[in-house]
């Protein structure tokens, strides 16, 4: 979710701007990782308390040996190396999704280059050169609507069937006008 803090930055003064924005809860990093961080803190303090109060010296040595064992294997492969592969996979998936978005420009250029004649002639023969551009624009709107929650909420009022019905009726009216002339 994209949250704009432009007004807050423009109306505040002094050195506290960064901290004020950092601790805003809506759209913040803390909101994103809060539950994981609380679980980590709970487990850390539970294990720390058990280590300091409940464990015997032999159990403490065994726990330290297990900790060193895990530390050794954690350092065999650097975390930045693994993170680089992860970012590469995520970016590759995003780029593949971006490349599959239907862009209406290519369809419109293809249609105007390959369907010859005036628009009036196209209506006379029963097809419209603008229909592929309309449907391509509809496909792009539907795709972008699925990507962004804000666009989806704003466009729930009109369904694709209703949109197509409106444009079909406009097509039919233009066809009737050309036939009457």
mmCIF file of C-alpha atoms in Angstrom:
data_model
loop_
_atom_site.group_PDB
_atom_site.id
_atom_site.type_symbol
_atom_site.label_atom_id
_atom_site.label_comp_id
_atom_site.label_asym_id
_atom_site.label_seq_id
_atom_site.Cartn_x
_atom_site.Cartn_y
_atom_site.Cartn_z
ATOM 1 C CA UNK A 1 0.000 0.000 0.000
ATOM 2 C CA UNK A 2 1.352 3.404 -0.932
ATOM 3 C CA UNK A 3 0.989 6.088 1.706
ATOM 4 C CA UNK A 4 1.909 9.698 0.952
ATOM 5 C CA UNK A 5 3.644 11.688 3.673
ATOM 6 C CA UNK A 6 4.258 14.803 1.573
ATOM 7 C CA UNK A 7 1.979 17.027 3.681
ATOM 8 C CA UNK A 8 3.621 15.873 6.913
ATOM 9 C CA UNK A 9 7.110 16.590 5.631
ATOM 10 C CA UNK A 10 6.118 19.986 4.237
ATOM 11 C CA UNK A 11 4.382 21.190 7.420
ATOM 12 C CA UNK A 12 6.900 20.057 10.032
ATOM 13 C CA UNK A 13 10.070 21.803 11.023
ATOM 14 C CA UNK A 14 13.125 20.883 13.031
ATOM 15 C CA UNK A 15 15.077 17.698 13.446
ATOM 16 C CA UNK A 16 12.173 15.499 14.551
ATOM 17 C CA UNK A 17 10.714 15.012 11.063
ATOM 18 C CA UNK A 18 12.463 11.691 10.456
ATOM 19 C CA UNK A 19 11.438 10.185 13.786
ATOM 20 C CA UNK A 20 7.887 11.464 13.442
ATOM 21 C CA UNK A 21 7.563 9.782 10.048
ATOM 22 C CA UNK A 22 9.375 6.649 11.172
ATOM 23 C CA UNK A 23 6.977 5.943 13.999
ATOM 24 C CA UNK A 24 3.779 6.588 12.031
ATOM 25 C CA UNK A 25 1.929 3.305 12.033
ATOM 26 C CA UNK A 26 0.043 3.515 8.741
ATOM 27 C CA UNK A 27 2.159 2.032 5.973
ATOM 28 C CA UNK A 28 5.279 1.817 8.133
ATOM 29 C CA UNK A 29 7.999 -0.782 8.220
ATOM 30 C CA UNK A 30 7.152 -1.515 11.846
ATOM 31 C CA UNK A 31 3.617 -2.485 10.872
ATOM 32 C CA UNK A 32 5.014 -4.886 8.301
ATOM 33 C CA UNK A 33 7.385 -6.748 10.627
ATOM 34 C CA UNK A 34 5.696 -6.198 13.992
ATOM 35 C CA UNK A 35 4.355 -9.726 14.572
ATOM 36 C CA UNK A 36 7.573 -11.417 13.483
ATOM 37 C CA UNK A 37 9.603 -9.093 15.671
ATOM 38 C CA UNK A 38 7.375 -9.683 18.704
ATOM 39 C CA UNK A 39 7.663 -13.457 18.204
ATOM 40 C CA UNK A 40 11.449 -13.142 17.949
ATOM 41 C CA UNK A 41 11.624 -11.056 21.140
ATOM 42 C CA UNK A 42 9.403 -13.507 23.003
ATOM 43 C CA UNK A 43 11.522 -16.503 21.980
ATOM 44 C CA UNK A 44 14.790 -14.665 22.671
ATOM 45 C CA UNK A 45 13.822 -13.619 26.182
ATOM 46 C CA UNK A 46 12.332 -17.038 26.944
ATOM 47 C CA UNK A 47 15.526 -18.837 25.900
ATOM 48 C CA UNK A 48 17.674 -16.237 27.690
ATOM 49 C CA UNK A 49 15.681 -16.646 30.906
ATOM 50 C CA UNK A 50 15.841 -20.435 30.679
ATOM 51 C CA UNK A 51 19.602 -20.299 30.071
ATOM 52 C CA UNK A 52 20.293 -17.987 33.011
ATOM 53 C CA UNK A 53 17.931 -19.481 35.606
ATOM 54 C CA UNK A 54 16.861 -23.053 34.821
ATOM 55 C CA UNK A 55 19.795 -24.764 33.072
ATOM 56 C CA UNK A 56 22.550 -26.555 34.960
ATOM 57 C CA UNK A 57 26.237 -25.941 34.038
ATOM 58 C CA UNK A 58 26.311 -29.149 31.945
ATOM 59 C CA UNK A 59 23.180 -28.095 30.065
ATOM 60 C CA UNK A 60 24.683 -24.636 29.529
ATOM 61 C CA UNK A 61 27.809 -26.181 27.957
ATOM 62 C CA UNK A 62 25.639 -28.383 25.727
ATOM 63 C CA UNK A 63 23.531 -25.355 24.713
ATOM 64 C CA UNK A 64 26.701 -23.371 23.913
ATOM 65 C CA UNK A 65 28.012 -26.278 21.794
ATOM 66 C CA UNK A 66 24.752 -26.401 19.840
ATOM 67 C CA UNK A 67 24.885 -22.609 19.395
ATOM 68 C CA UNK A 68 28.457 -22.804 18.050
ATOM 69 C CA UNK A 69 27.417 -25.624 15.697
ATOM 70 C CA UNK A 70 24.594 -23.496 14.259
ATOM 71 C CA UNK A 71 26.886 -20.451 14.087
ATOM 72 C CA UNK A 72 29.449 -22.429 12.086
ATOM 73 C CA UNK A 73 26.872 -23.479 9.471
ATOM 74 C CA UNK A 74 25.301 -20.023 9.409
ATOM 75 C CA UNK A 75 28.681 -18.555 8.404
ATOM 76 C CA UNK A 76 29.469 -21.116 5.677
ATOM 77 C CA UNK A 77 27.156 -19.368 3.198
ATOM 78 C CA UNK A 78 26.999 -15.577 3.450
ATOM 79 C CA UNK A 79 23.543 -14.107 3.893
ATOM 80 C CA UNK A 80 24.189 -11.482 1.204
ATOM 81 C CA UNK A 81 24.778 -14.285 -1.320
ATOM 82 C CA UNK A 82 21.440 -15.928 -0.485
ATOM 83 C CA UNK A 83 19.690 -12.554 -0.413
ATOM 84 C CA UNK A 84 21.048 -11.766 -3.874
ATOM 85 C CA UNK A 85 19.457 -14.908 -5.305
ATOM 86 C CA UNK A 86 16.196 -14.123 -3.542
ATOM 87 C CA UNK A 87 16.081 -10.578 -4.911
ATOM 88 C CA UNK A 88 16.919 -11.906 -8.384
ATOM 89 C CA UNK A 89 14.000 -14.345 -8.260
ATOM 90 C CA UNK A 90 11.559 -11.690 -7.011
ATOM 91 C CA UNK A 91 12.695 -9.160 -9.613
ATOM 92 C CA UNK A 92 12.473 -11.786 -12.373
ATOM 93 C CA UNK A 93 8.909 -12.635 -11.366
ATOM 94 C CA UNK A 94 7.943 -8.953 -11.287
ATOM 95 C CA UNK A 95 9.517 -8.340 -14.716
ATOM 96 C CA UNK A 96 7.689 -11.340 -16.198
ATOM 97 C CA UNK A 97 4.374 -10.011 -14.867
ATOM 98 C CA UNK A 98 5.121 -6.553 -16.211
ATOM 99 C CA UNK A 99 5.863 -7.957 -19.672
ATOM 100 C CA UNK A 100 2.495 -9.749 -19.810
ATOM 101 C CA UNK A 101 0.429 -6.571 -19.300
ATOM 102 C CA UNK A 102 -1.574 -5.951 -22.489
ATOM 103 C CA UNK A 103 -0.663 -2.520 -23.819
ATOM 104 C CA UNK A 104 -3.285 -0.932 -26.107
ATOM 105 C CA UNK A 105 -0.726 1.069 -28.117
ATOM 106 C CA UNK A 106 0.678 -1.923 -29.981
ATOM 107 C CA UNK A 107 -2.787 -3.217 -30.820
ATOM 108 C CA UNK A 108 -3.937 0.203 -32.077
ATOM 109 C CA UNK A 109 -0.870 0.628 -34.296
ATOM 110 C CA UNK A 110 -1.242 -2.905 -35.666
ATOM 111 C CA UNK A 111 -4.946 -2.387 -36.447
ATOM 112 C CA UNK A 112 -4.470 0.994 -38.128
ATOM 113 C CA UNK A 113 -1.588 -0.365 -40.192
ATOM 114 C CA UNK A 114 -3.398 -3.488 -41.397
ATOM 115 C CA UNK A 115 -7.062 -2.473 -41.737
ATOM 116 C CA UNK A 116 -7.255 -0.038 -44.616
ATOM 117 C CA UNK A 117 -10.020 2.362 -45.479
ATOM 118 C CA UNK A 118 -12.002 5.111 -43.904
ATOM 119 C CA UNK A 119 -13.844 4.642 -40.641
ATOM 120 C CA UNK A 120 -17.144 5.054 -42.512
ATOM 121 C CA UNK A 121 -16.265 2.118 -44.795
ATOM 122 C CA UNK A 122 -15.409 0.001 -41.780
ATOM 123 C CA UNK A 123 -18.838 0.629 -40.279
ATOM 124 C CA UNK A 124 -20.481 -0.155 -43.609
ATOM 125 C CA UNK A 125 -18.778 -3.552 -43.823
ATOM 126 C CA UNK A 126 -19.811 -4.434 -40.266
ATOM 127 C CA UNK A 127 -16.635 -4.011 -38.256
ATOM 128 C CA UNK A 128 -14.934 -1.203 -36.452
ATOM 129 C CA UNK A 129 -11.268 -0.328 -36.359
ATOM 130 C CA UNK A 130 -11.728 1.100 -32.877
ATOM 131 C CA UNK A 131 -13.181 -2.112 -31.384
ATOM 132 C CA UNK A 132 -9.771 -3.816 -30.896
ATOM 133 C CA UNK A 133 -8.438 -0.647 -29.258
ATOM 134 C CA UNK A 134 -11.450 -0.544 -26.936
ATOM 135 C CA UNK A 135 -11.089 -4.171 -25.926
ATOM 136 C CA UNK A 136 -7.336 -3.764 -25.475
ATOM 137 C CA UNK A 137 -7.922 -0.748 -23.232
ATOM 138 C CA UNK A 138 -10.445 -2.796 -21.271
ATOM 139 C CA UNK A 139 -7.907 -5.603 -20.851
ATOM 140 C CA UNK A 140 -5.327 -3.151 -19.584
ATOM 141 C CA UNK A 141 -7.806 -1.602 -17.147
ATOM 142 C CA UNK A 142 -8.768 -5.023 -15.814
ATOM 143 C CA UNK A 143 -5.125 -6.032 -15.423
ATOM 144 C CA UNK A 144 -4.173 -2.842 -13.608
ATOM 145 C CA UNK A 145 -7.303 -3.173 -11.499
ATOM 146 C CA UNK A 146 -6.048 -6.565 -10.299
ATOM 147 C CA UNK A 147 -2.605 -5.149 -9.492
ATOM 148 C CA UNK A 148 -3.647 -2.207 -7.312
ATOM 149 C CA UNK A 149 -6.156 -2.455 -4.475
ATOM 150 C CA UNK A 150 -6.981 1.258 -4.661
ATOM 151 C CA UNK A 151 -7.836 1.057 -8.356
ATOM 152 C CA UNK A 152 -9.915 -2.076 -7.719
ATOM 153 C CA UNK A 153 -11.939 -0.361 -4.998
ATOM 154 C CA UNK A 154 -12.460 2.753 -7.132
ATOM 155 C CA UNK A 155 -13.652 0.740 -10.158
ATOM 156 C CA UNK A 156 -15.956 -1.770 -8.513
ATOM 157 C CA UNK A 157 -18.929 0.341 -9.607
ATOM 158 C CA UNK A 158 -18.757 -0.701 -13.284
ATOM 159 C CA UNK A 159 -18.449 -4.255 -14.523
ATOM 160 C CA UNK A 160 -16.648 -5.266 -17.731
ATOM 161 C CA UNK A 161 -19.928 -6.502 -19.204
ATOM 162 C CA UNK A 162 -21.562 -3.122 -18.633
ATOM 163 C CA UNK A 163 -18.534 -1.352 -20.138
ATOM 164 C CA UNK A 164 -18.683 -3.550 -23.246
ATOM 165 C CA UNK A 165 -22.447 -3.093 -23.515
ATOM 166 C CA UNK A 166 -22.020 0.707 -23.502
ATOM 167 C CA UNK A 167 -19.388 0.600 -26.239
ATOM 168 C CA UNK A 168 -21.358 -1.892 -28.338
ATOM 169 C CA UNK A 169 -24.344 0.428 -28.288
ATOM 170 C CA UNK A 170 -22.108 3.347 -29.354
ATOM 171 C CA UNK A 171 -20.758 1.152 -32.171
ATOM 172 C CA UNK A 172 -24.268 0.281 -33.335
ATOM 173 C CA UNK A 173 -25.350 3.939 -33.291
ATOM 174 C CA UNK A 174 -22.371 4.955 -35.446
ATOM 175 C CA UNK A 175 -23.135 2.083 -37.847
ATOM 176 C CA UNK A 176 -26.772 3.179 -38.158
ATOM 177 C CA UNK A 177 -25.714 6.759 -38.834
ATOM 178 C CA UNK A 178 -23.402 5.676 -41.659
ATOM 179 C CA UNK A 179 -26.104 3.456 -43.182
ATOM 180 C CA UNK A 180 -28.649 6.284 -43.103
ATOM 181 C CA UNK A 181 -26.308 8.576 -45.061
#
